[in-house]
Amino acid sequence: KSFDVAPIEPMGEHFDPRLHEAVQLVERTDVPTLSVVDVLRPGFLIGGAPLRAPWVSVSGMPLATST
């Protein structure tokens, strides 16, 4: 019996909170802000609907520092 389970492959995509769970924000200037830059736990769809969200690292802007 087929359950129509498929992996979610978010690398390089724009972060989507409906599909991805951000667990880390990393400072990156080489990719657009809020891009998925690493997958820490895989995620899956079942019948096209989220079964388990992947844990992802998301790019962010460098934090401003006060001097």
mmJSON file of the N, C-alpha and C atoms, coordinates in Angstrom:
{"data_MODEL":{"atom_site":{
"group_PDB":["ATOM","ATOM","ATOM","ATOM","ATOM","ATOM","ATOM","ATOM","ATOM","ATOM","ATOM","ATOM","ATOM","ATOM","ATOM","ATOM","ATOM","ATOM","ATOM","ATOM","ATOM","ATOM","ATOM","ATOM","ATOM","ATOM","ATOM","ATOM","ATOM","ATOM","ATOM","ATOM","ATOM","ATOM","ATOM","ATOM","ATOM","ATOM","ATOM","ATOM","ATOM","ATOM","ATOM","ATOM","ATOM","ATOM","ATOM","ATOM","ATOM","ATOM","ATOM","ATOM","ATOM","ATOM","ATOM","ATOM","ATOM","ATOM","ATOM","ATOM","ATOM","ATOM","ATOM","ATOM","ATOM","ATOM","ATOM","ATOM","ATOM","ATOM","ATOM","ATOM","ATOM","ATOM","ATOM","ATOM","ATOM","ATOM","ATOM","ATOM","ATOM","ATOM","ATOM","ATOM","ATOM","ATOM","ATOM","ATOM","ATOM","ATOM","ATOM","ATOM","ATOM","ATOM","ATOM","ATOM","ATOM","ATOM","ATOM","ATOM","ATOM","ATOM","ATOM","ATOM","ATOM","ATOM","ATOM","ATOM","ATOM","ATOM","ATOM","ATOM","ATOM","ATOM","ATOM","ATOM","ATOM","ATOM","ATOM","ATOM","ATOM","ATOM","ATOM","ATOM","ATOM","ATOM","ATOM","ATOM","ATOM","ATOM","ATOM","ATOM","ATOM","ATOM","ATOM","ATOM","ATOM","ATOM","ATOM","ATOM","ATOM","ATOM","ATOM","ATOM","ATOM","ATOM","ATOM","ATOM","ATOM","ATOM","ATOM","ATOM","ATOM","ATOM","ATOM","ATOM","ATOM","ATOM","ATOM","ATOM","ATOM","ATOM","ATOM","ATOM","ATOM","ATOM","ATOM","ATOM","ATOM","ATOM","ATOM","ATOM","ATOM","ATOM","ATOM","ATOM","ATOM","ATOM","ATOM","ATOM","ATOM","ATOM","ATOM","ATOM","ATOM","ATOM","ATOM","ATOM","ATOM","ATOM","ATOM","ATOM","ATOM","ATOM","ATOM","ATOM","ATOM","ATOM","ATOM","ATOM","ATOM"],
"id":[1,2,3,4,5,6,7,8,9,10,11,12,13,14,15,16,17,18,19,20,21,22,23,24,25,26,27,28,29,30,31,32,33,34,35,36,37,38,39,40,41,42,43,44,45,46,47,48,49,50,51,52,53,54,55,56,57,58,59,60,61,62,63,64,65,66,67,68,69,70,71,72,73,74,75,76,77,78,79,80,81,82,83,84,85,86,87,88,89,90,91,92,93,94,95,96,97,98,99,100,101,102,103,104,105,106,107,108,109,110,111,112,113,114,115,116,117,118,119,120,121,122,123,124,125,126,127,128,129,130,131,132,133,134,135,136,137,138,139,140,141,142,143,144,145,146,147,148,149,150,151,152,153,154,155,156,157,158,159,160,161,162,163,164,165,166,167,168,169,170,171,172,173,174,175,176,177,178,179,180,181,182,183,184,185,186,187,188,189,190,191,192,193,194,195,196,197,198,199,200,201],
"type_symbol":["N","C","C","N","C","C","N","C","C","N","C","C","N","C","C","N","C","C","N","C","C","N","C","C","N","C","C","N","C","C","N","C","C","N","C","C","N","C","C","N","C","C","N","C","C","N","C","C","N","C","C","N","C","C","N","C","C","N","C","C","N","C","C","N","C","C","N","C","C","N","C","C","N","C","C","N","C","C","N","C","C","N","C","C","N","C","C","N","C","C","N","C","C","N","C","C","N","C","C","N","C","C","N","C","C","N","C","C","N","C","C","N","C","C","N","C","C","N","C","C","N","C","C","N","C","C","N","C","C","N","C","C","N","C","C","N","C","C","N","C","C","N","C","C","N","C","C","N","C","C","N","C","C","N","C","C","N","C","C","N","C","C","N","C","C","N","C","C","N","C","C","N","C","C","N","C","C","N","C","C","N","C","C","N","C","C","N","C","C","N","C","C","N","C","C","N","C","C","N","C","C"],
"label_atom_id":["N","CA","C","N","CA","C","N","CA","C","N","CA","C","N","CA","C","N","CA","C","N","CA","C","N","CA","C","N","CA","C","N","CA","C","N","CA","C","N","CA","C","N","CA","C","N","CA","C","N","CA","C","N","CA","C","N","CA","C","N","CA","C","N","CA","C","N","CA","C","N","CA","C","N","CA","C","N","CA","C","N","CA","C","N","CA","C","N","CA","C","N","CA","C","N","CA","C","N","CA","C","N","CA","C","N","CA","C","N","CA","C","N","CA","C","N","CA","C","N","CA","C","N","CA","C","N","CA","C","N","CA","C","N","CA","C","N","CA","C","N","CA","C","N","CA","C","N","CA","C","N","CA","C","N","CA","C","N","CA","C","N","CA","C","N","CA","C","N","CA","C","N","CA","C","N","CA","C","N","CA","C","N","CA","C","N","CA","C","N","CA","C","N","CA","C","N","CA","C","N","CA","C","N","CA","C","N","CA","C","N","CA","C","N","CA","C","N","CA","C","N","CA","C","N","CA","C","N","CA","C","N","CA","C"],
"label_alt_id":[null,null,null,null,null,null,null,null,null,null,null,null,null,null,null,null,null,null,null,null,null,null,null,null,null,null,null,null,null,null,null,null,null,null,null,null,null,null,null,null,null,null,null,null,null,null,null,null,null,null,null,null,null,null,null,null,null,null,null,null,null,null,null,null,null,null,null,null,null,null,null,null,null,null,null,null,null,null,null,null,null,null,null,null,null,null,null,null,null,null,null,null,null,null,null,null,null,null,null,null,null,null,null,null,null,null,null,null,null,null,null,null,null,null,null,null,null,null,null,null,null,null,null,null,null,null,null,null,null,null,null,null,null,null,null,null,null,null,null,null,null,null,null,null,null,null,null,null,null,null,null,null,null,null,null,null,null,null,null,null,null,null,null,null,null,null,null,null,null,null,null,null,null,null,null,null,null,null,null,null,null,null,null,null,null,null,null,null,null,null,null,null,null,null,null,null,null,null,null,null,null],
"label_comp_id":["LYS","LYS","LYS","SER","SER","SER","PHE","PHE","PHE","ASP","ASP","ASP","VAL","VAL","VAL","ALA","ALA","ALA","PRO","PRO","PRO","ILE","ILE","ILE","GLU","GLU","GLU","PRO","PRO","PRO","MET","MET","MET","GLY","GLY","GLY","GLU","GLU","GLU","HIS","HIS","HIS","PHE","PHE","PHE","ASP","ASP","ASP","PRO","PRO","PRO","ARG","ARG","ARG","LEU","LEU","LEU","HIS","HIS","HIS","GLU","GLU","GLU","ALA","ALA","ALA","VAL","VAL","VAL","GLN","GLN","GLN","LEU","LEU","LEU","VAL","VAL","VAL","GLU","GLU","GLU","ARG","ARG","ARG","THR","THR","THR","ASP","ASP","ASP","VAL","VAL","VAL","PRO","PRO","PRO","THR","THR","THR","LEU","LEU","LEU","SER","SER","SER","VAL","VAL","VAL","VAL","VAL","VAL","ASP","ASP","ASP","VAL","VAL","VAL","LEU","LEU","LEU","ARG","ARG","ARG","PRO","PRO","PRO","GLY","GLY","GLY","PHE","PHE","PHE","LEU","LEU","LEU","ILE","ILE","ILE","GLY","GLY","GLY","GLY","GLY","GLY","ALA","ALA","ALA","PRO","PRO","PRO","LEU","LEU","LEU","ARG","ARG","ARG","ALA","ALA","ALA","PRO","PRO","PRO","TRP","TRP","TRP","VAL","VAL","VAL","SER","SER","SER","VAL","VAL","VAL","SER","SER","SER","GLY","GLY","GLY","MET","MET","MET","PRO","PRO","PRO","LEU","LEU","LEU","ALA","ALA","ALA","THR","THR","THR","SER","SER","SER","THR","THR","THR"],
"label_asym_id":["A","A","A","A","A","A","A","A","A","A","A","A","A","A","A","A","A","A","A","A","A","A","A","A","A","A","A","A","A","A","A","A","A","A","A","A","A","A","A","A","A","A","A","A","A","A","A","A","A","A","A","A","A","A","A","A","A","A","A","A","A","A","A","A","A","A","A","A","A","A","A","A","A","A","A","A","A","A","A","A","A","A","A","A","A","A","A","A","A","A","A","A","A","A","A","A","A","A","A","A","A","A","A","A","A","A","A","A","A","A","A","A","A","A","A","A","A","A","A","A","A","A","A","A","A","A","A","A","A","A","A","A","A","A","A","A","A","A","A","A","A","A","A","A","A","A","A","A","A","A","A","A","A","A","A","A","A","A","A","A","A","A","A","A","A","A","A","A","A","A","A","A","A","A","A","A","A","A","A","A","A","A","A","A","A","A","A","A","A","A","A","A","A","A","A","A","A","A","A","A","A"],
"label_entity_id":["1","1","1","1","1","1","1","1","1","1","1","1","1","1","1","1","1","1","1","1","1","1","1","1","1","1","1","1","1","1","1","1","1","1","1","1","1","1","1","1","1","1","1","1","1","1","1","1","1","1","1","1","1","1","1","1","1","1","1","1","1","1","1","1","1","1","1","1","1","1","1","1","1","1","1","1","1","1","1","1","1","1","1","1","1","1","1","1","1","1","1","1","1","1","1","1","1","1","1","1","1","1","1","1","1","1","1","1","1","1","1","1","1","1","1","1","1","1","1","1","1","1","1","1","1","1","1","1","1","1","1","1","1","1","1","1","1","1","1","1","1","1","1","1","1","1","1","1","1","1","1","1","1","1","1","1","1","1","1","1","1","1","1","1","1","1","1","1","1","1","1","1","1","1","1","1","1","1","1","1","1","1","1","1","1","1","1","1","1","1","1","1","1","1","1","1","1","1","1","1","1"],
"label_seq_id":[1,1,1,2,2,2,3,3,3,4,4,4,5,5,5,6,6,6,7,7,7,8,8,8,9,9,9,10,10,10,11,11,11,12,12,12,13,13,13,14,14,14,15,15,15,16,16,16,17,17,17,18,18,18,19,19,19,20,20,20,21,21,21,22,22,22,23,23,23,24,24,24,25,25,25,26,26,26,27,27,27,28,28,28,29,29,29,30,30,30,31,31,31,32,32,32,33,33,33,34,34,34,35,35,35,36,36,36,37,37,37,38,38,38,39,39,39,40,40,40,41,41,41,42,42,42,43,43,43,44,44,44,45,45,45,46,46,46,47,47,47,48,48,48,49,49,49,50,50,50,51,51,51,52,52,52,53,53,53,54,54,54,55,55,55,56,56,56,57,57,57,58,58,58,59,59,59,60,60,60,61,61,61,62,62,62,63,63,63,64,64,64,65,65,65,66,66,66,67,67,67],
"pdbx_PDB_ins_code":[null,null,null,null,null,null,null,null,null,null,null,null,null,null,null,null,null,null,null,null,null,null,null,null,null,null,null,null,null,null,null,null,null,null,null,null,null,null,null,null,null,null,null,null,null,null,null,null,null,null,null,null,null,null,null,null,null,null,null,null,null,null,null,null,null,null,null,null,null,null,null,null,null,null,null,null,null,null,null,null,null,null,null,null,null,null,null,null,null,null,null,null,null,null,null,null,null,null,null,null,null,null,null,null,null,null,null,null,null,null,null,null,null,null,null,null,null,null,null,null,null,null,null,null,null,null,null,null,null,null,null,null,null,null,null,null,null,null,null,null,null,null,null,null,null,null,null,null,null,null,null,null,null,null,null,null,null,null,null,null,null,null,null,null,null,null,null,null,null,null,null,null,null,null,null,null,null,null,null,null,null,null,null,null,null,null,null,null,null,null,null,null,null,null,null,null,null,null,null,null,null],
"Cartn_x":[0.841,0.0,0.883,0.611,1.39,0.787,1.664,1.212,1.532,2.156,2.472,3.282,4.348,5.242,6.403,6.717,7.809,8.642,9.962,10.797,10.573,10.755,10.799,12.268,12.629,14.031,14.182,14.399,14.351,15.666,16.782,18.07,17.999,18.412,18.457,17.132,16.04,14.732,14.549,13.583,13.197,12.481,12.794,12.176,10.663,9.933,8.475,8.017,7.489,7.109,5.979,5.275,4.243,4.838,6.083,6.737,8.008,8.681,9.987,9.923,10.785,10.933,12.354,12.479,13.799,14.293,15.464,16.039,17.362,17.808,19.074,19.078,19.591,19.782,21.274,21.781,23.217,23.442,24.497,24.84,25.484,24.86,25.388,25.13,26.123,25.949,26.036,26.347,26.519,25.229,24.162,22.861,21.784,20.62,19.551,19.101,18.659,18.134,16.946,16.865,15.818,15.877,17.078,17.271,17.639,17.185,17.56,18.988,19.896,21.302,21.785,20.969,21.331,20.063,20.035,18.918,19.463,18.907,19.388,18.599,17.36,16.524,15.612,15.525,14.684,13.2,12.454,11.008,10.326,9.01,8.286,6.879,6.382,4.991,4.279,2.995,2.177,0.954,0.818,-0.278,-0.234,0.974,1.135,0.984,0.634,0.475,1.658,2.084,3.218,2.933,3.858,3.806,4.729,5.969,6.947,7.779,7.878,8.65,10.146,10.934,12.378,12.882,13.867,14.56,15.623,15.64,16.558,17.313,18.479,19.221,18.857,18.633,18.177,19.186,19.439,20.39,19.756,20.595,20.152,21.202,20.848,21.8,22.745,23.987,24.905,24.298,24.471,23.95,24.773,24.081,24.774,25.423,26.624,27.316,27.514,27.342,27.541,28.992,29.55,30.966,31.086],
"Cartn_y":[-1.184,0.0,1.243,2.202,3.427,4.529,5.215,6.319,7.679,7.71,8.948,9.91,9.382,10.185,10.66,11.965,12.546,13.455,13.503,14.39,15.852,16.727,18.176,18.52,19.146,19.481,20.998,21.659,23.116,23.848,23.137,23.823,24.897,26.114,27.227,27.936,27.373,28.01,29.124,29.992,31.02,30.332,30.723,30.125,30.294,29.196,29.196,28.579,29.391,28.856,27.829,27.738,26.711,25.338,25.315,24.056,23.773,24.819,24.668,25.117,24.543,24.978,25.493,26.818,27.43,27.172,26.581,26.316,27.049,27.733,28.45,29.587,30.736,31.89,32.123,32.134,32.328,33.582,34.314,35.517,35.107,35.496,35.191,36.394,36.781,37.867,37.368,36.073,35.515,34.937,34.907,34.399,35.384,35.386,36.296,36.011,37.055,36.92,35.954,35.156,34.152,32.999,32.708,31.515,30.342,29.161,27.956,27.603,27.567,27.3,25.947,25.28,23.955,23.243,21.937,21.122,20.264,20.443,19.733,18.454,18.401,17.196,17.187,16.065,16.043,16.168,16.641,16.754,16.014,15.76,14.964,15.491,15.245,15.518,14.187,14.156,12.972,13.441,12.95,13.38,14.875,15.457,16.887,17.792,17.24,18.027,17.73,18.731,18.501,17.382,16.448,15.379,15.733,16.15,16.599,17.693,18.832,19.963,19.698,20.053,19.934,21.032,20.708,21.716,22.321,23.644,24.311,25.451,25.76,26.97,27.99,29.229,30.281,31.425,32.011,33.121,34.404,35.233,36.526,37.574,38.805,39.904,39.94,40.389,40.539,41.484,41.138,41.978,43.248,44.344,45.62,45.611,46.146,46.241,47.704,48.019,49.416,49.6,50.748,50.999,52.159],
"Cartn_z":[0.0,0.0,0.0,-0.874,-0.977,-0.114,0.614,1.464,0.859,-0.324,-1.021,-0.151,0.488,1.321,0.458,0.552,-0.224,0.674,0.445,1.249,0.876,1.863,1.62,1.462,0.352,0.076,-0.005,1.149,1.203,0.93,0.715,0.552,-0.526,-0.158,-1.094,-1.302,-0.787,-0.942,0.076,-0.191,0.777,1.935,3.166,4.349,4.299,4.49,4.507,5.825,6.763,8.077,8.021,6.898,6.758,6.497,5.974,5.629,6.415,6.903,7.535,8.999,9.819,11.205,11.385,11.569,11.734,13.155,13.258,14.571,14.755,13.703,13.781,12.773,13.2,12.321,12.216,10.989,10.779,9.947,10.287,9.526,8.218,7.115,5.784,4.889,4.129,3.172,1.734,1.561,0.215,-0.362,0.438,-0.014,0.442,-0.195,0.222,1.661,2.342,3.691,3.699,4.739,4.946,3.952,3.469,2.641,3.54,3.186,3.919,3.507,4.498,4.204,4.734,5.554,6.051,6.529,6.367,6.86,7.995,9.185,10.368,10.648,10.182,10.286,9.071,8.364,7.169,7.493,6.522,6.648,5.519,5.693,4.717,4.492,3.281,2.924,2.783,3.104,2.855,2.078,0.88,0.025,-0.274,-0.288,-0.566,0.642,1.797,3.029,3.967,4.754,5.666,6.674,6.762,7.748,8.91,8.566,9.552,8.911,9.579,9.052,9.217,8.198,8.368,9.301,10.111,10.916,10.021,9.939,9.019,9.687,9.125,9.434,8.374,8.808,7.913,7.931,6.755,6.664,7.178,7.768,8.256,7.989,8.213,8.037,9.233,9.03,10.169,11.196,12.457,13.533,13.65,13.882,14.088,15.472,15.534,16.817,17.159,18.403,18.822,19.244,18.911,19.242,20.179],
"occupancy":[1.0,1.0,1.0,1.0,1.0,1.0,1.0,1.0,1.0,1.0,1.0,1.0,1.0,1.0,1.0,1.0,1.0,1.0,1.0,1.0,1.0,1.0,1.0,1.0,1.0,1.0,1.0,1.0,1.0,1.0,1.0,1.0,1.0,1.0,1.0,1.0,1.0,1.0,1.0,1.0,1.0,1.0,1.0,1.0,1.0,1.0,1.0,1.0,1.0,1.0,1.0,1.0,1.0,1.0,1.0,1.0,1.0,1.0,1.0,1.0,1.0,1.0,1.0,1.0,1.0,1.0,1.0,1.0,1.0,1.0,1.0,1.0,1.0,1.0,1.0,1.0,1.0,1.0,1.0,1.0,1.0,1.0,1.0,1.0,1.0,1.0,1.0,1.0,1.0,1.0,1.0,1.0,1.0,1.0,1.0,1.0,1.0,1.0,1.0,1.0,1.0,1.0,1.0,1.0,1.0,1.0,1.0,1.0,1.0,1.0,1.0,1.0,1.0,1.0,1.0,1.0,1.0,1.0,1.0,1.0,1.0,1.0,1.0,1.0,1.0,1.0,1.0,1.0,1.0,1.0,1.0,1.0,1.0,1.0,1.0,1.0,1.0,1.0,1.0,1.0,1.0,1.0,1.0,1.0,1.0,1.0,1.0,1.0,1.0,1.0,1.0,1.0,1.0,1.0,1.0,1.0,1.0,1.0,1.0,1.0,1.0,1.0,1.0,1.0,1.0,1.0,1.0,1.0,1.0,1.0,1.0,1.0,1.0,1.0,1.0,1.0,1.0,1.0,1.0,1.0,1.0,1.0,1.0,1.0,1.0,1.0,1.0,1.0,1.0,1.0,1.0,1.0,1.0,1.0,1.0,1.0,1.0,1.0,1.0,1.0,1.0],
"B_iso_or_equiv":[0.0,0.0,0.0,0.0,0.0,0.0,0.0,0.0,0.0,0.0,0.0,0.0,0.0,0.0,0.0,0.0,0.0,0.0,0.0,0.0,0.0,0.0,0.0,0.0,0.0,0.0,0.0,0.0,0.0,0.0,0.0,0.0,0.0,0.0,0.0,0.0,0.0,0.0,0.0,0.0,0.0,0.0,0.0,0.0,0.0,0.0,0.0,0.0,0.0,0.0,0.0,0.0,0.0,0.0,0.0,0.0,0.0,0.0,0.0,0.0,0.0,0.0,0.0,0.0,0.0,0.0,0.0,0.0,0.0,0.0,0.0,0.0,0.0,0.0,0.0,0.0,0.0,0.0,0.0,0.0,0.0,0.0,0.0,0.0,0.0,0.0,0.0,0.0,0.0,0.0,0.0,0.0,0.0,0.0,0.0,0.0,0.0,0.0,0.0,0.0,0.0,0.0,0.0,0.0,0.0,0.0,0.0,0.0,0.0,0.0,0.0,0.0,0.0,0.0,0.0,0.0,0.0,0.0,0.0,0.0,0.0,0.0,0.0,0.0,0.0,0.0,0.0,0.0,0.0,0.0,0.0,0.0,0.0,0.0,0.0,0.0,0.0,0.0,0.0,0.0,0.0,0.0,0.0,0.0,0.0,0.0,0.0,0.0,0.0,0.0,0.0,0.0,0.0,0.0,0.0,0.0,0.0,0.0,0.0,0.0,0.0,0.0,0.0,0.0,0.0,0.0,0.0,0.0,0.0,0.0,0.0,0.0,0.0,0.0,0.0,0.0,0.0,0.0,0.0,0.0,0.0,0.0,0.0,0.0,0.0,0.0,0.0,0.0,0.0,0.0,0.0,0.0,0.0,0.0,0.0,0.0,0.0,0.0,0.0,0.0,0.0],
"pdbx_formal_charge":[null,null,null,null,null,null,null,null,null,null,null,null,null,null,null,null,null,null,null,null,null,null,null,null,null,null,null,null,null,null,null,null,null,null,null,null,null,null,null,null,null,null,null,null,null,null,null,null,null,null,null,null,null,null,null,null,null,null,null,null,null,null,null,null,null,null,null,null,null,null,null,null,null,null,null,null,null,null,null,null,null,null,null,null,null,null,null,null,null,null,null,null,null,null,null,null,null,null,null,null,null,null,null,null,null,null,null,null,null,null,null,null,null,null,null,null,null,null,null,null,null,null,null,null,null,null,null,null,null,null,null,null,null,null,null,null,null,null,null,null,null,null,null,null,null,null,null,null,null,null,null,null,null,null,null,null,null,null,null,null,null,null,null,null,null,null,null,null,null,null,null,null,null,null,null,null,null,null,null,null,null,null,null,null,null,null,null,null,null,null,null,null,null,null,null,null,null,null,null,null,null],
"auth_seq_id":[1,1,1,2,2,2,3,3,3,4,4,4,5,5,5,6,6,6,7,7,7,8,8,8,9,9,9,10,10,10,11,11,11,12,12,12,13,13,13,14,14,14,15,15,15,16,16,16,17,17,17,18,18,18,19,19,19,20,20,20,21,21,21,22,22,22,23,23,23,24,24,24,25,25,25,26,26,26,27,27,27,28,28,28,29,29,29,30,30,30,31,31,31,32,32,32,33,33,33,34,34,34,35,35,35,36,36,36,37,37,37,38,38,38,39,39,39,40,40,40,41,41,41,42,42,42,43,43,43,44,44,44,45,45,45,46,46,46,47,47,47,48,48,48,49,49,49,50,50,50,51,51,51,52,52,52,53,53,53,54,54,54,55,55,55,56,56,56,57,57,57,58,58,58,59,59,59,60,60,60,61,61,61,62,62,62,63,63,63,64,64,64,65,65,65,66,66,66,67,67,67],
"auth_comp_id":["LYS","LYS","LYS","SER","SER","SER","PHE","PHE","PHE","ASP","ASP","ASP","VAL","VAL","VAL","ALA","ALA","ALA","PRO","PRO","PRO","ILE","ILE","ILE","GLU","GLU","GLU","PRO","PRO","PRO","MET","MET","MET","GLY","GLY","GLY","GLU","GLU","GLU","HIS","HIS","HIS","PHE","PHE","PHE","ASP","ASP","ASP","PRO","PRO","PRO","ARG","ARG","ARG","LEU","LEU","LEU","HIS","HIS","HIS","GLU","GLU","GLU","ALA","ALA","ALA","VAL","VAL","VAL","GLN","GLN","GLN","LEU","LEU","LEU","VAL","VAL","VAL","GLU","GLU","GLU","ARG","ARG","ARG","THR","THR","THR","ASP","ASP","ASP","VAL","VAL","VAL","PRO","PRO","PRO","THR","THR","THR","LEU","LEU","LEU","SER","SER","SER","VAL","VAL","VAL","VAL","VAL","VAL","ASP","ASP","ASP","VAL","VAL","VAL","LEU","LEU","LEU","ARG","ARG","ARG","PRO","PRO","PRO","GLY","GLY","GLY","PHE","PHE","PHE","LEU","LEU","LEU","ILE","ILE","ILE","GLY","GLY","GLY","GLY","GLY","GLY","ALA","ALA","ALA","PRO","PRO","PRO","LEU","LEU","LEU","ARG","ARG","ARG","ALA","ALA","ALA","PRO","PRO","PRO","TRP","TRP","TRP","VAL","VAL","VAL","SER","SER","SER","VAL","VAL","VAL","SER","SER","SER","GLY","GLY","GLY","MET","MET","MET","PRO","PRO","PRO","LEU","LEU","LEU","ALA","ALA","ALA","THR","THR","THR","SER","SER","SER","THR","THR","THR"],
"auth_asym_id":["A","A","A","A","A","A","A","A","A","A","A","A","A","A","A","A","A","A","A","A","A","A","A","A","A","A","A","A","A","A","A","A","A","A","A","A","A","A","A","A","A","A","A","A","A","A","A","A","A","A","A","A","A","A","A","A","A","A","A","A","A","A","A","A","A","A","A","A","A","A","A","A","A","A","A","A","A","A","A","A","A","A","A","A","A","A","A","A","A","A","A","A","A","A","A","A","A","A","A","A","A","A","A","A","A","A","A","A","A","A","A","A","A","A","A","A","A","A","A","A","A","A","A","A","A","A","A","A","A","A","A","A","A","A","A","A","A","A","A","A","A","A","A","A","A","A","A","A","A","A","A","A","A","A","A","A","A","A","A","A","A","A","A","A","A","A","A","A","A","A","A","A","A","A","A","A","A","A","A","A","A","A","A","A","A","A","A","A","A","A","A","A","A","A","A","A","A","A","A","A","A"],
"auth_atom_id":["N","CA","C","N","CA","C","N","CA","C","N","CA","C","N","CA","C","N","CA","C","N","CA","C","N","CA","C","N","CA","C","N","CA","C","N","CA","C","N","CA","C","N","CA","C","N","CA","C","N","CA","C","N","CA","C","N","CA","C","N","CA","C","N","CA","C","N","CA","C","N","CA","C","N","CA","C","N","CA","C","N","CA","C","N","CA","C","N","CA","C","N","CA","C","N","CA","C","N","CA","C","N","CA","C","N","CA","C","N","CA","C","N","CA","C","N","CA","C","N","CA","C","N","CA","C","N","CA","C","N","CA","C","N","CA","C","N","CA","C","N","CA","C","N","CA","C","N","CA","C","N","CA","C","N","CA","C","N","CA","C","N","CA","C","N","CA","C","N","CA","C","N","CA","C","N","CA","C","N","CA","C","N","CA","C","N","CA","C","N","CA","C","N","CA","C","N","CA","C","N","CA","C","N","CA","C","N","CA","C","N","CA","C","N","CA","C","N","CA","C","N","CA","C","N","CA","C","N","CA","C","N","CA","C"],
"pdbx_PDB_model_num":[1,1,1,1,1,1,1,1,1,1,1,1,1,1,1,1,1,1,1,1,1,1,1,1,1,1,1,1,1,1,1,1,1,1,1,1,1,1,1,1,1,1,1,1,1,1,1,1,1,1,1,1,1,1,1,1,1,1,1,1,1,1,1,1,1,1,1,1,1,1,1,1,1,1,1,1,1,1,1,1,1,1,1,1,1,1,1,1,1,1,1,1,1,1,1,1,1,1,1,1,1,1,1,1,1,1,1,1,1,1,1,1,1,1,1,1,1,1,1,1,1,1,1,1,1,1,1,1,1,1,1,1,1,1,1,1,1,1,1,1,1,1,1,1,1,1,1,1,1,1,1,1,1,1,1,1,1,1,1,1,1,1,1,1,1,1,1,1,1,1,1,1,1,1,1,1,1,1,1,1,1,1,1,1,1,1,1,1,1,1,1,1,1,1,1,1,1,1,1,1,1]
}}}
